[in-house]
PDB file of C-alpha atoms and ligand atoms in Angstrom:
ATOM      1  CA  MET T 170       0.000   0.000   0.000  1.00 67.00           C
ATOM      2  CA  SER T 171       1.297   3.459  -0.832  1.00 85.00           C
ATOM      3  CA  LEU T 172       0.472   6.114   1.721  1.00 95.00           C
ATOM      4  CA  LYS T 173       1.855   9.637   1.820  1.00 98.00           C
ATOM      5  CA  LEU T 174       1.151  11.272   5.132  1.00 98.00           C
ATOM      6  CA  ILE T 175       2.260  14.112   7.301  1.00 98.00           C
ATOM      7  CA  PHE T 176       1.840  14.140  11.074  1.00 98.00           C
ATOM      8  CA  LEU T 177       1.107  17.412  12.838  1.00 98.00           C
ATOM      9  CA  GLY T 178       0.771  18.140  16.517  1.00 97.00           C
ATOM     10  CA  PRO T 179       2.528  19.644  19.514  1.00 97.00           C
ATOM     11  CA  PRO T 180       5.676  18.110  21.034  1.00 97.00           C
ATOM     12  CA  GLY T 181       4.692  15.045  23.056  1.00 97.00           C
ATOM     13  CA  ALA T 182       1.334  14.511  21.312  1.00 98.00           C
ATOM     14  CA  GLY T 183       2.256  10.995  20.220  1.00 98.00           C
ATOM     15  CA  LYS T 184       3.206  11.654  16.582  1.00 98.00           C
ATOM     16  CA  GLY T 185       6.307   9.464  16.691  1.00 96.00           C
ATOM     17  CA  THR T 186       4.482   6.657  18.488  1.00 97.00           C
ATOM     18  CA  GLN T 187       1.641   6.559  15.972  1.00 97.00           C
ATOM     19  CA  ALA T 188       3.798   7.189  12.908  1.00 97.00           C
ATOM     20  CA  ASP T 189       5.989   4.278  13.974  1.00 94.00           C
ATOM     21  CA  ILE T 190       3.016   1.883  14.276  1.00 95.00           C
ATOM     22  CA  ILE T 191       1.703   2.839  10.834  1.00 95.00           C
ATOM     23  CA  SER T 192       5.115   2.749   9.208  1.00 94.00           C
ATOM     24  CA  ARG T 193       5.588  -0.866  10.402  1.00 92.00           C
ATOM     25  CA  LYS T 194       2.065  -1.846   9.478  1.00 93.00           C
ATOM     26  CA  VAL T 195       2.151  -0.635   5.892  1.00 93.00           C
ATOM     27  CA  SER T 196       5.949  -0.865   5.389  1.00 94.00           C
ATOM     28  CA  ILE T 197       6.680   2.718   4.503  1.00 96.00           C
ATOM     29  CA  PRO T 198       9.482   4.813   5.998  1.00 96.00           C
ATOM     30  CA  ARG T 199       8.863   7.247   8.822  1.00 96.00           C
ATOM     31  CA  ILE T 200      10.922  10.345   8.095  1.00 97.00           C
ATOM     32  CA  ALA T 201      11.467  12.397  11.244  1.00 97.00           C
ATOM     33  CA  PRO T 202      13.821  15.389  11.119  1.00 97.00           C
ATOM     34  CA  GLY T 203      14.077  15.429  14.941  1.00 96.00           C
ATOM     35  CA  ASP T 204      15.432  11.839  14.916  1.00 94.00           C
ATOM     36  CA  LEU T 205      17.795  12.614  12.057  1.00 96.00           C
ATOM     37  CA  PHE T 206      19.105  15.722  13.812  1.00 97.00           C
ATOM     38  CA  ARG T 207      19.624  13.853  17.106  1.00 94.00           C
ATOM     39  CA  LYS T 208      21.491  11.085  15.293  1.00 93.00           C
ATOM     40  CA  ALA T 209      23.715  13.675  13.608  1.00 96.00           C
ATOM     41  CA  VAL T 210      24.457  15.310  16.968  1.00 96.00           C
ATOM     42  CA  ALA T 211      25.296  11.933  18.569  1.00 93.00           C
ATOM     43  CA  GLU T 212      27.635  11.099  15.677  1.00 96.00           C
ATOM     44  CA  HIS T 213      29.287  14.559  15.724  1.00 97.00           C
ATOM     45  CA  THR T 214      28.727  15.066  12.005  1.00 98.00           C
ATOM     46  CA  GLU T 215      28.827  18.475  10.292  1.00 98.00           C
ATOM     47  CA  LEU T 216      25.038  18.540  10.337  1.00 98.00           C
ATOM     48  CA  GLY T 217      25.116  17.679  14.039  1.00 98.00           C
ATOM     49  CA  LYS T 218      27.392  20.631  14.801  1.00 98.00           C
ATOM     50  CA  LEU T 219      25.115  22.971  12.863  1.00 97.00           C
ATOM     51  CA  VAL T 220      21.902  21.965  14.606  1.00 98.00           C
ATOM     52  CA  GLN T 221      22.862  21.152  18.201  1.00 97.00           C
ATOM     53  CA  SER T 222      22.396  24.614  19.716  1.00 97.00           C
ATOM     54  CA  TYR T 223      18.905  24.974  18.199  1.00 98.00           C
ATOM     55  CA  ILE T 224      17.766  21.607  19.496  1.00 97.00           C
ATOM     56  CA  ASP T 225      19.207  22.172  22.958  1.00 96.00           C
ATOM     57  CA  SER T 226      17.385  25.482  23.301  1.00 95.00           C
ATOM     58  CA  GLY T 227      14.094  24.148  21.886  1.00 96.00           C
ATOM     59  CA  LYS T 228      14.174  26.395  18.806  1.00 97.00           C
ATOM     60  CA  LEU T 229      13.531  25.330  15.236  1.00 98.00           C
ATOM     61  CA  VAL T 230      16.576  24.437  13.164  1.00 98.00           C
ATOM     62  CA  PRO T 231      16.897  26.987  10.303  1.00 98.00           C
ATOM     63  CA  ASP T 232      14.556  26.249   7.394  1.00 98.00           C
ATOM     64  CA  GLU T 233      17.279  25.929   4.783  1.00 98.00           C
ATOM     65  CA  ILE T 234      19.013  23.103   6.651  1.00 98.00           C
ATOM     66  CA  THR T 235      15.750  21.311   7.394  1.00 98.00           C
ATOM     67  CA  ILE T 236      14.337  21.661   3.882  1.00 98.00           C
ATOM     68  CA  ASN T 237      17.564  20.403   2.272  1.00 98.00           C
ATOM     69  CA  LEU T 238      17.536  17.359   4.526  1.00 98.00           C
ATOM     70  CA  MET T 239      13.923  16.582   3.687  1.00 98.00           C
ATOM     71  CA  ARG T 240      14.517  17.082  -0.035  1.00 97.00           C
ATOM     72  CA  ASP T 241      17.215  14.388   0.136  1.00 97.00           C
ATOM     73  CA  LYS T 242      14.960  11.991   2.022  1.00 97.00           C
ATOM     74  CA  LEU T 243      11.906  12.522  -0.181  1.00 97.00           C
ATOM     75  CA  SER T 244      13.913  12.103  -3.388  1.00 95.00           C
ATOM     76  CA  SER T 245      15.428   8.825  -2.186  1.00 95.00           C
ATOM     77  CA  PRO T 246      14.245   5.465  -3.594  1.00 93.00           C
ATOM     78  CA  GLU T 247      12.843   4.328  -0.213  1.00 92.00           C
ATOM     79  CA  ALA T 248      10.282   7.121  -0.302  1.00 94.00           C
ATOM     80  CA  LYS T 249       8.863   6.005  -3.655  1.00 90.00           C
ATOM     81  CA  ARG T 250       6.336   3.625  -2.132  1.00 90.00           C
ATOM     82  CA  GLY T 251       5.125   6.143   0.403  1.00 97.00           C
ATOM     83  CA  PHE T 252       6.253   7.861   3.588  1.00 98.00           C
ATOM     84  CA  ILE T 253       5.216   9.460   6.831  1.00 98.00           C
ATOM     85  CA  LEU T 254       6.664  12.876   7.547  1.00 98.00           C
ATOM     86  CA  ASP T 255       6.807  13.080  11.330  1.00 98.00           C
ATOM     87  CA  GLY T 256       7.668  16.595  12.447  1.00 97.00           C
ATOM     88  CA  PHE T 257       7.934  18.271   9.043  1.00 98.00           C
ATOM     89  CA  PRO T 258       6.737  20.795   8.046  1.00 98.00           C
ATOM     90  CA  ARG T 259       6.803  22.894  11.213  1.00 98.00           C
ATOM     91  CA  ASN T 260       6.127  26.369   9.831  1.00 98.00           C
ATOM     92  CA  LEU T 261       4.613  28.017   6.758  1.00 98.00           C
ATOM     93  CA  VAL T 262       7.910  28.430   4.903  1.00 98.00           C
ATOM     94  CA  GLN T 263       8.537  24.685   5.243  1.00 98.00           C
ATOM     95  CA  ALA T 264       4.961  23.833   4.214  1.00 98.00           C
ATOM     96  CA  GLU T 265       5.270  25.903   1.046  1.00 98.00           C
ATOM     97  CA  ALA T 266       8.678  24.402   0.292  1.00 98.00           C
ATOM     98  CA  LEU T 267       7.179  20.929   0.753  1.00 98.00           C
ATOM     99  CA  ASP T 268       4.343  21.729  -1.655  1.00 98.00           C
ATOM    100  CA  ARG T 269       6.852  22.813  -4.304  1.00 98.00           C
ATOM    101  CA  LEU T 270       9.019  19.772  -3.742  1.00 97.00           C
ATOM    102  CA  LEU T 271       6.086  17.360  -3.971  1.00 97.00           C
ATOM    103  CA  LYS T 272       4.952  19.043  -7.170  1.00 96.00           C
ATOM    104  CA  GLU T 273       8.447  18.638  -8.635  1.00 95.00           C
ATOM    105  CA  LEU T 274       8.460  14.963  -7.678  1.00 93.00           C
ATOM    106  CA  GLY T 275       4.905  14.418  -8.929  1.00 94.00           C
ATOM    107  CA  ILE T 276       3.698  13.285  -5.502  1.00 94.00           C
ATOM    108  CA  LYS T 277       0.338  13.974  -3.853  1.00 95.00           C
ATOM    109  CA  LEU T 278      -0.226  13.799  -0.095  1.00 97.00           C
ATOM    110  CA  ASP T 279      -3.057  11.553   1.087  1.00 97.00           C
ATOM    111  CA  ALA T 280      -3.646  13.253   4.412  1.00 98.00           C
ATOM    112  CA  ALA T 281      -2.320  15.453   7.196  1.00 98.00           C
ATOM    113  CA  ILE T 282      -3.000  13.753  10.519  1.00 98.00           C
ATOM    114  CA  TYR T 283      -3.346  16.276  13.343  1.00 98.00           C
ATOM    115  CA  ILE T 284      -2.995  14.742  16.809  1.00 98.00           C
ATOM    116  CA  GLY T 285      -4.484  17.090  19.406  1.00 98.00           C
ATOM    117  CA  VAL T 286      -3.637  16.811  23.107  1.00 97.00           C
ATOM    118  CA  PRO T 287      -4.468  19.376  25.848  1.00 95.00           C
ATOM    119  CA  PHE T 288      -1.541  21.597  26.808  1.00 90.00           C
ATOM    120  CA  ASP T 289      -1.137  20.448  30.441  1.00 89.00           C
ATOM    121  CA  ARG T 290      -0.818  16.802  29.392  1.00 94.00           C
ATOM    122  CA  LEU T 291       2.078  17.513  27.078  1.00 95.00           C
ATOM    123  CA  VAL T 292       4.625  18.447  29.745  1.00 92.00           C
ATOM    124  CA  GLU T 293       3.824  15.194  31.576  1.00 94.00           C
ATOM    125  CA  ARG T 294       4.215  13.157  28.407  1.00 96.00           C
ATOM    126  CA  SER T 295       7.563  14.695  27.481  1.00 96.00           C
ATOM    127  CA  ALA T 296       8.894  14.566  31.058  1.00 95.00           C
ATOM    128  CA  GLY T 297       8.325  10.795  31.221  1.00 97.00           C
ATOM    129  CA  ARG T 298       9.485  10.061  27.679  1.00 97.00           C
ATOM    130  CA  ARG T 299      12.388   7.662  27.176  1.00 97.00           C
ATOM    131  CA  VAL T 300      13.829   7.040  23.729  1.00 95.00           C
ATOM    132  CA  CYS T 301      15.801   4.125  22.279  1.00 94.00           C
ATOM    133  CA  LYS T 302      19.372   5.139  21.421  1.00 91.00           C
ATOM    134  CA  GLN T 303      19.423   2.642  18.595  1.00 90.00           C
ATOM    135  CA  CYS T 304      16.062   2.790  16.794  1.00 88.00           C
ATOM    136  CA  GLY T 305      14.445   5.947  18.208  1.00 88.00           C
ATOM    137  CA  ALA T 306      11.323   4.157  19.523  1.00 91.00           C
ATOM    138  CA  ALA T 307       9.549   6.155  22.250  1.00 95.00           C
ATOM    139  CA  TYR T 308       8.555   4.829  25.667  1.00 97.00           C
ATOM    140  CA  HIS T 309       7.026   6.452  28.726  1.00 97.00           C
ATOM    141  CA  VAL T 310       7.874   5.668  32.355  1.00 97.00           C
ATOM    142  CA  LYS T 311       4.164   5.629  33.263  1.00 96.00           C
ATOM    143  CA  PHE T 312       2.122   5.257  30.065  1.00 96.00           C
ATOM    144  CA  LYS T 313       4.293   2.921  28.012  1.00 96.00           C
ATOM    145  CA  PRO T 314       7.028   1.311  30.075  1.00 97.00           C
ATOM    146  CA  PRO T 315       9.357  -1.113  28.279  1.00 98.00           C
ATOM    147  CA  ARG T 316       9.109  -4.801  29.248  1.00 98.00           C
ATOM    148  CA  VAL T 317      12.612  -4.659  30.765  1.00 97.00           C
ATOM    149  CA  ALA T 318      13.643  -1.414  32.480  1.00 96.00           C
ATOM    150  CA  ASN T 319      15.691   0.850  30.170  1.00 96.00           C
ATOM    151  CA  VAL T 320      15.799  -1.671  27.308  1.00 98.00           C
ATOM    152  CA  CYS T 321      13.982  -1.240  23.978  1.00 97.00           C
ATOM    153  CA  ASP T 322      11.309  -3.939  23.373  1.00 97.00           C
ATOM    154  CA  LEU T 323      11.905  -3.773  19.650  1.00 94.00           C
ATOM    155  CA  CYS T 324      15.680  -3.854  19.228  1.00 96.00           C
ATOM    156  CA  GLY T 325      17.254  -4.306  22.687  1.00 98.00           C
ATOM    157  CA  GLY T 326      18.821  -0.822  22.508  1.00 97.00           C
ATOM    158  CA  GLU T 327      19.426   1.287  25.609  1.00 97.00           C
ATOM    159  CA  LEU T 328      16.822   3.922  26.532  1.00 98.00           C
ATOM    160  CA  TYR T 329      17.745   7.500  27.416  1.00 96.00           C
ATOM    161  CA  GLN T 330      16.039  10.773  28.294  1.00 96.00           C
ATOM    162  CA  ARG T 331      16.268  13.537  25.714  1.00 94.00           C
ATOM    163  CA  ASP T 332      17.997  16.702  26.970  1.00 92.00           C
ATOM    164  CA  ASP T 333      15.281  18.851  25.443  1.00 95.00           C
ATOM    165  CA  ASP T 334      12.569  16.988  27.393  1.00 96.00           C
ATOM    166  CA  ARG T 335      13.394  18.936  30.556  1.00 92.00           C
ATOM    167  CA  PRO T 336      10.283  20.950  31.571  1.00 91.00           C
ATOM    168  CA  GLU T 337      11.817  24.416  30.810  1.00 92.00           C
ATOM    169  CA  THR T 338      12.782  23.354  27.289  1.00 95.00           C
ATOM    170  CA  VAL T 339       9.448  21.609  26.734  1.00 95.00           C
ATOM    171  CA  ARG T 340       7.645  24.847  27.608  1.00 94.00           C
ATOM    172  CA  ARG T 341       9.830  26.719  25.129  1.00 96.00           C
ATOM    173  CA  ARG T 342       9.074  24.085  22.450  1.00 97.00           C
ATOM    174  CA  LEU T 343       5.362  24.432  23.135  1.00 97.00           C
ATOM    175  CA  GLU T 344       5.623  28.206  22.582  1.00 97.00           C
ATOM    176  CA  VAL T 345       7.514  27.622  19.345  1.00 98.00           C
ATOM    177  CA  TYR T 346       4.764  25.197  18.323  1.00 98.00           C
ATOM    178  CA  GLU T 347       1.964  27.692  19.063  1.00 97.00           C
ATOM    179  CA  GLU T 348       3.630  30.452  17.130  1.00 98.00           C
ATOM    180  CA  ASN T 349       5.054  28.574  14.141  1.00 98.00           C
ATOM    181  CA  THR T 350       3.399  25.211  13.690  1.00 98.00           C
ATOM    182  CA  ARG T 351      -0.208  25.608  14.772  1.00 97.00           C
ATOM    183  CA  PRO T 352      -1.062  27.750  11.725  1.00 98.00           C
ATOM    184  CA  LEU T 353      -0.424  24.651   9.592  1.00 98.00           C
ATOM    185  CA  VAL T 354      -3.633  23.112  10.941  1.00 98.00           C
ATOM    186  CA  ASP T 355      -5.527  25.732   8.941  1.00 98.00           C
ATOM    187  CA  TYR T 356      -3.168  25.438   6.006  1.00 98.00           C
ATOM    188  CA  TYR T 357      -3.900  21.716   5.541  1.00 98.00           C
ATOM    189  CA  SER T 358      -7.541  22.137   6.406  1.00 98.00           C
ATOM    190  CA  ARG T 359      -7.854  24.571   3.472  1.00 98.00           C
ATOM    191  CA  GLN T 360      -6.197  21.964   1.229  1.00 97.00           C
ATOM    192  CA  GLY T 361      -8.845  19.457   2.330  1.00 98.00           C
ATOM    193  CA  LEU T 362      -6.186  17.127   3.757  1.00 98.00           C
ATOM    194  CA  LEU T 363      -6.666  17.558   7.499  1.00 98.00           C
ATOM    195  CA  LYS T 364      -7.794  14.658   9.725  1.00 98.00           C
ATOM    196  CA  ARG T 365      -8.237  15.654  13.360  1.00 98.00           C
ATOM    197  CA  ILE T 366      -7.491  12.915  15.852  1.00 98.00           C
ATOM    198  CA  ASP T 367      -8.067  13.066  19.623  1.00 98.00           C
ATOM    199  CA  GLY T 368      -4.633  12.196  21.021  1.00 98.00           C
ATOM    200  CA  ASP T 369      -5.782  12.270  24.652  1.00 98.00           C
ATOM    201  CA  GLN T 370      -6.717   8.575  24.603  1.00 98.00           C
ATOM    202  CA  PRO T 371      -4.791   5.329  25.033  1.00 97.00           C
ATOM    203  CA  VAL T 372      -2.250   4.569  22.283  1.00 97.00           C
ATOM    204  CA  ASP T 373      -4.387   1.752  20.779  1.00 97.00           C
ATOM    205  CA  LYS T 374      -7.491   3.909  20.573  1.00 98.00           C
ATOM    206  CA  VAL T 375      -5.590   6.780  18.940  1.00 98.00           C
ATOM    207  CA  PHE T 376      -4.257   4.281  16.433  1.00 98.00           C
ATOM    208  CA  SER T 377      -7.665   2.812  15.597  1.00 97.00           C
ATOM    209  CA  ASP T 378      -9.037   6.344  15.124  1.00 98.00           C
ATOM    210  CA  ILE T 379      -6.223   7.097  12.673  1.00 98.00           C
ATOM    211  CA  GLN T 380      -6.903   3.858  10.800  1.00 97.00           C
ATOM    212  CA  GLU T 381     -10.543   4.761  10.569  1.00 97.00           C
ATOM    213  CA  ALA T 382      -9.784   8.289   9.363  1.00 97.00           C
ATOM    214  CA  LEU T 383      -7.547   6.851   6.632  1.00 95.00           C
ATOM    215  CA  GLY T 384      -9.995   4.109   5.688  1.00 92.00           C
ATOM    216  CA  LEU T 385      -7.406   1.415   6.407  1.00 87.00           C
ATOM    217  CA  ASN T 386      -8.726  -2.094   6.785  1.00 73.00           C
ATOM    218  CA  ASN T 387      -8.894  -3.130  10.442  1.00 64.00           C
ATOM    219  CA  ASN T 388      -8.672  -6.829   9.617  1.00 56.00           C
ATOM    220  CA  ASP T 389      -5.074  -6.418   8.452  1.00 50.00           C
ATOM    221  CA  GLN T 390      -4.008  -6.334  12.094  1.00 46.00           C
ATOM    222  CA  HIS T 391      -4.803  -9.950  12.860  1.00 41.00           C
TER     223      HIS T 391
HETATM  224  P1  LIG I 582       8.867  16.188  19.219  1.00 68.05           P
HETATM  225  O1  LIG I 582       8.602  14.868  18.540  1.00 68.05           O
HETATM  226  O2  LIG I 582       8.816  16.050  20.705  1.00 68.05           O
HETATM  227  O3  LIG I 582       8.022  17.289  18.717  1.00 68.05           O
HETATM  228  P2  LIG I 582      11.154  16.307  17.494  1.00 68.05           P
HETATM  229  O4  LIG I 582      12.025  15.121  17.664  1.00 68.05           O
HETATM  230  O5  LIG I 582      10.213  16.300  16.359  1.00 68.05           O
HETATM  231  O6  LIG I 582      10.372  16.530  18.865  1.00 68.05           O
HETATM  232  O7  LIG I 582      12.029  17.621  17.394  1.00 68.05           O
HETATM  233  C1  LIG I 582      13.098  17.888  18.264  1.00 68.05           C
HETATM  234  C2  LIG I 582      13.816  19.168  17.832  1.00 68.05           C
HETATM  235  O8  LIG I 582      14.356  18.986  16.510  1.00 68.05           O
HETATM  236  C3  LIG I 582      12.926  20.402  17.712  1.00 68.05           C
HETATM  237  O9  LIG I 582      12.745  21.065  18.951  1.00 68.05           O
HETATM  238  C4  LIG I 582      13.732  21.251  16.720  1.00 68.05           C
HETATM  239  O10 LIG I 582      14.848  21.847  17.350  1.00 68.05           O
HETATM  240  C5  LIG I 582      14.254  20.194  15.756  1.00 68.05           C
HETATM  241  N1  LIG I 582      13.299  19.983  14.630  1.00 68.05           N
HETATM  242  C6  LIG I 582      12.533  18.882  14.411  1.00 68.05           C
HETATM  243  N2  LIG I 582      11.791  19.033  13.298  1.00 68.05           N
HETATM  244  C7  LIG I 582      12.078  20.259  12.803  1.00 68.05           C
HETATM  245  C8  LIG I 582      11.619  21.031  11.689  1.00 68.05           C
HETATM  246  N3  LIG I 582      10.702  20.556  10.820  1.00 68.05           N
HETATM  247  N4  LIG I 582      12.143  22.259  11.514  1.00 68.05           N
HETATM  248  C9  LIG I 582      13.070  22.762  12.339  1.00 68.05           C
HETATM  249  N5  LIG I 582      13.528  22.115  13.420  1.00 68.05           N
HETATM  250  C10 LIG I 582      13.038  20.873  13.659  1.00 68.05           C
HETATM  251  P1  LIG I 583       5.802  13.241  19.656  1.00 68.05           P
HETATM  252  O1  LIG I 583       6.523  12.484  18.581  1.00 68.05           O
HETATM  253  O2  LIG I 583       4.527  13.852  19.178  1.00 68.05           O
HETATM  254  O3  LIG I 583       6.678  14.238  20.364  1.00 68.05           O
HETATM  255  P2  LIG I 583       5.881  10.708  21.150  1.00 68.05           P
HETATM  256  O4  LIG I 583       5.255   9.705  20.245  1.00 68.05           O
HETATM  257  O5  LIG I 583       7.350  10.670  21.315  1.00 68.05           O
HETATM  258  O6  LIG I 583       5.355  12.194  20.771  1.00 68.05           O
HETATM  259  O7  LIG I 583       5.168  10.558  22.576  1.00 68.05           O
HETATM  260  C1  LIG I 583       5.533  11.410  23.673  1.00 68.05           C
HETATM  261  C2  LIG I 583       5.499  10.592  24.967  1.00 68.05           C
HETATM  262  O8  LIG I 583       4.157  10.235  25.287  1.00 68.05           O
HETATM  263  C3  LIG I 583       6.254   9.273  24.878  1.00 68.05           C
HETATM  264  O9  LIG I 583       6.826   9.024  26.141  1.00 68.05           O
HETATM  265  C4  LIG I 583       5.166   8.246  24.541  1.00 68.05           C
HETATM  266  O10 LIG I 583       5.502   6.939  25.031  1.00 68.05           O
HETATM  267  C5  LIG I 583       3.962   8.814  25.267  1.00 68.05           C
HETATM  268  N1  LIG I 583       2.698   8.571  24.563  1.00 68.05           N
HETATM  269  C6  LIG I 583       2.476   8.550  23.228  1.00 68.05           C
HETATM  270  N2  LIG I 583       1.166   8.344  22.947  1.00 68.05           N
HETATM  271  C7  LIG I 583       0.545   8.266  24.152  1.00 68.05           C
HETATM  272  C8  LIG I 583      -0.835   8.074  24.553  1.00 68.05           C
HETATM  273  N3  LIG I 583      -1.801   7.945  23.633  1.00 68.05           N
HETATM  274  N4  LIG I 583      -1.106   8.042  25.876  1.00 68.05           N
HETATM  275  C9  LIG I 583      -0.116   8.193  26.799  1.00 68.05           C
HETATM  276  N5  LIG I 583       1.181   8.380  26.492  1.00 68.05           N
HETATM  277  C10 LIG I 583       1.517   8.421  25.186  1.00 68.05           C
HETATM  278 ZN1  LIG I 584      15.062   0.254  19.819  1.00 68.05          ZN
END
């Protein structure tokens, strides 16, 4: 199945969690600039050096860097069969750049999935988030603990806490979201692509709501 999706929503809404489930289910890549930036920082690459200070302070990485990275990913052979953009675009300049790029590549988006979660829940979600060093899978100390403490269920990698998940930085990221990213809800609504999903529900229920919104066949799960 070929699905071309973008995931919108505030930090901690559950985009990565849901995008990961769908990407495994329909075998399409999940393309997440945040993951790619963190990997670059951990590996001390040139890209990592460029982006580290923005990530640490909870600001957006400059558009030019982000758009170039996404152009590479979207033009790659793996993205031919479909993709989930998790965390891109994050402002209007990026959304317009994405529209141009998709036009160039002859690709049409199927939907923009907006995962809404009330503000006060988001700090709690980010504060308890633990991430796999190896595969990037997200866990939560309370809501989604791994089977073995600090070990990824999927790949056995070690879990760690993101530096930018400290409450002060999360609050800064939420402000950045309100100012820059929220306007994209309207942008995709006007394009007729927006699907609003209530993210303040258990992971499985959020997932079944997304499936329903996309018209995916529920029987595939079993
Ligand atoms: P979350 O999933 O909690 O929203 P991400 O992993 O998507 O966090 O993003 C972490 C950080 O990576 C952001 O705070 C920002 O610094 C950077 N980043 C991620 N996506 C983008 C983007 N589209 N444009 C600019 N910066 C980004
Ligand atoms: P995002 O990519 O939008 O920043 P994540 O998918 O990383 O969000 O989820 C943020 C945190 O909340 C993680 O610790 C994750 O395990 C947890 N989480 C995700 N979805 C839910 C949910 N529906 N209910 C409770 N916790 C959730
Ligand atoms: Zn893992």
